[in-house]
Amino acid sequence: MSEFVLEPDITIDEDHLERIGDGSRRCCFRIPGQPFCVKFYRTPAEYTKKTRRSVRTSIFFSRFCLWFNVNYHEACYHARLRKRLPPDLFAAFPEQMRMVFSRKRGWGVIESLIENADGSAIRPVAVEMRETEDRALRERLYQAMAKLFDQLVEHSVCFYDPPNTMVQWTGPNEFRLRIVDFEPMGRALIPGLSLIPIYVRYKVRRRCTRYLKRMRESYLAPLPDEDGGAAALCLEK
């Protein structure tokens, strides 16, 4: 049995973690009996055919070295965000984040488990917009996303991956947008750029604007029977 210590009086059986999410570099596990999940880098046994050599090299250096470890940077950045963001914006992030060490997996991060009111897993905004036929709901999701992105830009929050914006259903037809993976240092060629607010605002605005445009074109395109729609179709013919 492989174990690691979460708190002085709590030991987690690593062999009984429930996998709930997979990224190219990291995996997320639910901790049974606790309102937390934990993210670790993939071990070599968990590589897939899609795990490129460059990714494997990155994981090799990151698992046990804090400086290269995204979990460490997320936990530190989360602590700084708690101090400087308004409560309504900070509420988009997990309530708690803290580091944990596993002899088998290296450095990981424990964070508050965010799930829907019915206990199901949260999903990206793009998935929710794609799978609903309710155009009004799509509009609400889009507007909420645009508002969140504006706030992130205003407060120079390092969030460079807009597709990782998640939807948490808090009740029937009620939702909140959440951010659980944000990799604050990014992958810029020049280290330290993410410490410069004007650079952060520029990069976040550019990426979020591009993503909103894609969402608008994919899920909110004018219907043929809307004003001007039929005329446009006739012109195309």
Short mmCIF file of C-alpha atoms in Angstrom, two decimals:
data_model
loop_
_atom_site.label_atom_id
_atom_site.label_comp_id
_atom_site.label_asym_id
_atom_site.label_seq_id
_atom_site.Cartn_x
_atom_site.Cartn_y
_atom_site.Cartn_z
CA MET A 1 0.00 0.00 0.00
CA SER A 2 1.35 3.44 -0.98
CA GLU A 3 0.37 6.30 1.33
CA PHE A 4 1.02 10.00 1.71
CA VAL A 5 0.22 12.45 4.49
CA LEU A 6 -2.39 15.14 3.86
CA GLU A 7 -2.51 16.49 7.43
CA PRO A 8 -0.74 15.29 10.61
CA ASP A 9 -3.71 13.14 11.56
CA ILE A 10 -4.92 12.09 8.10
CA THR A 11 -3.22 9.48 5.90
CA ILE A 12 -4.49 8.90 2.38
CA ASP A 13 -4.29 5.48 0.76
CA GLU A 14 -2.86 6.35 -2.64
CA ASP A 15 -3.95 3.03 -4.12
CA HIS A 16 -7.62 3.89 -3.60
CA LEU A 17 -7.76 7.32 -5.20
CA GLU A 18 -10.54 7.68 -7.79
CA ARG A 19 -9.37 9.09 -11.10
CA ILE A 20 -11.76 11.82 -12.28
CA GLY A 21 -9.77 13.72 -14.89
CA ASP A 22 -6.85 13.42 -17.28
CA GLY A 23 -4.68 16.03 -18.95
CA SER A 24 -1.66 15.63 -21.17
CA ARG A 25 0.67 16.02 -18.17
CA ARG A 26 -1.42 15.65 -15.03
CA CYS A 27 -4.19 13.47 -13.64
CA CYS A 28 -6.82 14.44 -11.09
CA PHE A 29 -8.07 12.06 -8.38
CA ARG A 30 -10.96 12.24 -5.93
CA ILE A 31 -9.92 11.53 -2.33
CA PRO A 32 -12.49 9.09 -0.89
CA GLY A 33 -14.31 10.43 2.16
CA GLN A 34 -12.87 13.92 1.77
CA PRO A 35 -14.18 17.10 0.06
CA PHE A 36 -10.90 17.29 -1.85
CA CYS A 37 -9.21 16.08 -4.98
CA VAL A 38 -5.50 15.84 -5.75
CA LYS A 39 -3.57 16.50 -8.96
CA PHE A 40 -0.34 14.70 -9.77
CA TYR A 41 1.83 14.41 -12.84
CA ARG A 42 1.48 11.21 -14.81
CA THR A 43 3.86 8.41 -13.90
CA PRO A 44 5.70 6.61 -16.74
CA ALA A 45 3.20 3.76 -16.42
CA GLU A 46 0.39 6.22 -17.22
CA TYR A 47 1.87 7.58 -20.44
CA THR A 48 -0.23 6.99 -23.53
CA LYS A 49 0.64 6.79 -27.21
CA LYS A 50 -0.21 10.51 -27.41
CA THR A 51 2.33 11.44 -24.73
CA ARG A 52 5.05 13.07 -26.82
CA ARG A 53 8.73 12.81 -25.99
CA SER A 54 8.86 16.51 -25.10
CA VAL A 55 5.96 16.07 -22.65
CA ARG A 56 7.65 13.05 -21.07
CA THR A 57 10.82 15.08 -20.59
CA SER A 58 8.82 17.91 -19.01
CA ILE A 59 7.11 15.49 -16.63
CA PHE A 60 10.44 13.88 -15.71
CA PHE A 61 11.88 17.20 -14.53
CA SER A 62 8.64 18.45 -12.97
CA ARG A 63 7.45 15.63 -10.74
CA PHE A 64 10.10 16.01 -8.01
CA CYS A 65 11.50 19.50 -8.70
CA LEU A 66 9.33 22.28 -7.29
CA TRP A 67 10.67 24.98 -9.59
CA PHE A 68 9.37 23.15 -12.67
CA ASN A 69 6.25 21.79 -10.94
CA VAL A 70 2.96 23.37 -12.12
CA ASN A 71 1.18 22.16 -8.98
CA TYR A 72 3.58 24.21 -6.87
CA HIS A 73 3.15 27.33 -8.98
CA GLU A 74 -0.65 26.98 -8.92
CA ALA A 75 -0.71 26.63 -5.12
CA CYS A 76 1.57 29.66 -4.61
CA TYR A 77 -0.33 31.78 -7.12
CA HIS A 78 -3.65 30.76 -5.56
CA ALA A 79 -2.42 32.10 -2.20
CA ARG A 80 -1.53 35.43 -3.82
CA LEU A 81 -4.88 35.64 -5.61
CA ARG A 82 -6.70 35.11 -2.31
CA LYS A 83 -5.10 38.28 -0.98
CA ARG A 84 -5.65 40.58 -3.96
CA LEU A 85 -8.81 39.53 -5.83
CA PRO A 86 -12.34 40.67 -4.97
CA PRO A 87 -14.36 37.83 -3.39
CA ASP A 88 -16.68 37.37 -6.37
CA LEU A 89 -13.76 36.76 -8.74
CA PHE A 90 -11.74 34.61 -6.35
CA ALA A 91 -14.86 32.44 -5.94
CA ALA A 92 -14.23 31.11 -9.46
CA PHE A 93 -11.16 29.30 -8.13
CA PRO A 94 -11.02 26.36 -5.69
CA GLU A 95 -11.54 27.51 -2.12
CA GLN A 96 -8.44 25.69 -0.86
CA MET A 97 -5.17 24.57 -2.45
CA ARG A 98 -2.09 23.16 -0.74
CA MET A 99 0.91 21.05 -1.67
CA VAL A 100 1.38 17.39 -0.86
CA PHE A 101 4.25 15.00 -1.51
CA SER A 102 4.08 11.38 -2.62
CA ARG A 103 7.19 9.21 -2.80
CA LYS A 104 5.65 7.47 -5.79
CA ARG A 105 4.24 10.44 -7.73
CA GLY A 106 6.23 13.41 -6.52
CA TRP A 107 4.76 16.82 -5.70
CA GLY A 108 1.02 17.21 -6.10
CA VAL A 109 -1.62 19.71 -5.09
CA ILE A 110 -4.65 19.08 -2.90
CA GLU A 111 -7.60 21.33 -3.72
CA SER A 112 -11.28 21.67 -2.91
CA LEU A 113 -13.36 19.29 -4.97
CA ILE A 114 -15.68 21.20 -7.29
CA GLU A 115 -18.65 19.22 -8.57
CA ASN A 116 -22.23 19.83 -9.61
CA ALA A 117 -25.07 19.95 -7.10
CA ASP A 118 -26.04 16.39 -8.04
CA GLY A 119 -22.50 15.11 -7.48
CA SER A 120 -21.62 14.76 -11.16
CA ALA A 121 -18.39 16.09 -12.65
CA ILE A 122 -18.16 19.64 -13.94
CA ARG A 123 -17.55 20.11 -17.67
CA PRO A 124 -16.03 22.80 -19.91
CA VAL A 125 -18.24 25.62 -21.16
CA ALA A 126 -17.72 24.48 -24.76
CA VAL A 127 -19.13 21.04 -23.95
CA GLU A 128 -22.19 22.50 -22.24
CA MET A 129 -22.83 24.89 -25.13
CA ARG A 130 -22.43 22.13 -27.69
CA GLU A 131 -24.78 19.71 -25.98
CA THR A 132 -27.67 22.05 -25.22
CA GLU A 133 -30.34 23.02 -27.75
CA ASP A 134 -31.44 25.92 -25.56
CA ARG A 135 -30.15 29.03 -27.34
CA ALA A 136 -31.03 31.24 -24.37
CA LEU A 137 -28.81 29.08 -22.14
CA ARG A 138 -26.01 29.33 -24.66
CA GLU A 139 -26.34 33.10 -24.53
CA ARG A 140 -26.20 33.06 -20.72
CA LEU A 141 -23.10 30.87 -20.72
CA TYR A 142 -21.43 33.08 -23.29
CA GLN A 143 -22.23 36.31 -21.45
CA ALA A 144 -21.04 34.84 -18.13
CA MET A 145 -17.81 33.75 -19.79
CA ALA A 146 -17.26 37.20 -21.36
CA LYS A 147 -17.82 38.86 -17.96
CA LEU A 148 -15.39 36.48 -16.24
CA PHE A 149 -12.71 37.08 -18.87
CA ASP A 150 -13.12 40.85 -18.52
CA GLN A 151 -12.53 40.53 -14.77
CA LEU A 152 -9.46 38.35 -15.28
CA VAL A 153 -7.98 40.96 -17.63
CA GLU A 154 -8.85 43.83 -15.30
CA HIS A 155 -7.04 42.16 -12.39
CA SER A 156 -4.12 40.80 -14.46
CA VAL A 157 -4.86 37.16 -13.58
CA CYS A 158 -2.61 34.65 -15.31
CA PHE A 159 -5.17 32.43 -17.04
CA TYR A 160 -3.92 31.49 -20.48
CA ASP A 161 -6.13 28.53 -21.33
CA PRO A 162 -9.77 29.72 -21.84
CA PRO A 163 -11.01 26.25 -22.91
CA ASN A 164 -10.39 25.20 -19.30
CA THR A 165 -13.28 27.39 -18.12
CA MET A 166 -15.70 25.00 -16.43
CA VAL A 167 -19.43 25.07 -15.65
CA GLN A 168 -20.64 24.10 -12.20
CA TRP A 169 -24.38 23.49 -12.00
CA THR A 170 -25.60 24.73 -8.62
CA GLY A 171 -29.29 24.03 -9.23
CA PRO A 172 -31.90 23.63 -11.98
CA ASN A 173 -30.77 25.92 -14.79
CA GLU A 174 -28.39 27.74 -12.40
CA PHE A 175 -24.63 27.70 -12.81
CA ARG A 176 -21.31 29.25 -11.85
CA LEU A 177 -18.16 29.39 -13.95
CA ARG A 178 -15.10 27.85 -12.31
CA ILE A 179 -11.37 27.69 -13.00
CA VAL A 180 -9.54 24.64 -11.68
CA ASP A 181 -6.47 24.46 -13.96
CA PHE A 182 -4.65 27.70 -14.67
CA GLU A 183 -0.86 27.10 -14.87
CA PRO A 184 0.07 30.70 -13.92
CA MET A 185 3.62 30.63 -15.28
CA GLY A 186 2.40 29.61 -18.74
CA ARG A 187 4.91 28.20 -21.19
CA ALA A 188 6.53 31.39 -22.44
CA LEU A 189 10.04 31.12 -23.84
CA ILE A 190 11.18 34.00 -21.62
CA PRO A 191 10.83 33.19 -17.88
CA GLY A 192 9.23 35.86 -15.72
CA LEU A 193 6.90 37.39 -18.29
CA SER A 194 3.91 36.35 -16.20
CA LEU A 195 5.17 38.66 -13.45
CA ILE A 196 4.59 41.71 -15.66
CA PRO A 197 0.93 42.88 -15.36
CA ILE A 198 0.80 44.65 -18.73
CA TYR A 199 2.03 41.47 -20.46
CA VAL A 200 -0.47 39.34 -18.56
CA ARG A 201 -3.38 41.61 -19.49
CA TYR A 202 -2.34 41.64 -23.15
CA LYS A 203 -1.94 37.88 -23.38
CA VAL A 204 -5.11 37.02 -21.45
CA ARG A 205 -7.18 39.54 -23.44
CA ARG A 206 -5.86 38.22 -26.76
CA ARG A 207 -6.47 34.56 -25.94
CA CYS A 208 -9.87 35.11 -24.37
CA THR A 209 -11.05 37.33 -27.24
CA ARG A 210 -10.02 34.70 -29.74
CA TYR A 211 -11.79 31.98 -27.77
CA LEU A 212 -14.99 34.00 -27.38
CA LYS A 213 -15.01 34.60 -31.14
CA ARG A 214 -14.75 30.87 -31.74
CA MET A 215 -17.56 30.12 -29.29
CA ARG A 216 -19.77 32.82 -30.85
CA GLU A 217 -19.21 31.52 -34.37
CA SER A 218 -19.72 27.89 -33.36
CA TYR A 219 -22.75 28.12 -31.07
CA LEU A 220 -24.36 31.55 -31.51
CA ALA A 221 -24.34 32.04 -35.27
CA PRO A 222 -27.53 33.79 -36.55
CA LEU A 223 -30.31 31.45 -37.56
CA PRO A 224 -31.78 31.69 -41.11
CA ASP A 225 -35.11 32.98 -39.78
CA GLU A 226 -33.50 35.77 -37.72
CA ASP A 227 -33.38 39.33 -39.01
CA GLY A 228 -31.23 39.48 -42.10
CA GLY A 229 -30.54 35.74 -42.01
CA ALA A 230 -32.74 34.77 -44.92
CA ALA A 231 -31.47 37.65 -47.02
CA ALA A 232 -27.89 36.61 -46.34
CA LEU A 233 -28.62 33.08 -47.47
CA CYS A 234 -30.15 34.38 -50.67
CA LEU A 235 -27.08 36.48 -51.37
CA GLU A 236 -24.83 33.47 -50.85
CA LYS A 237 -26.81 31.60 -53.50
#
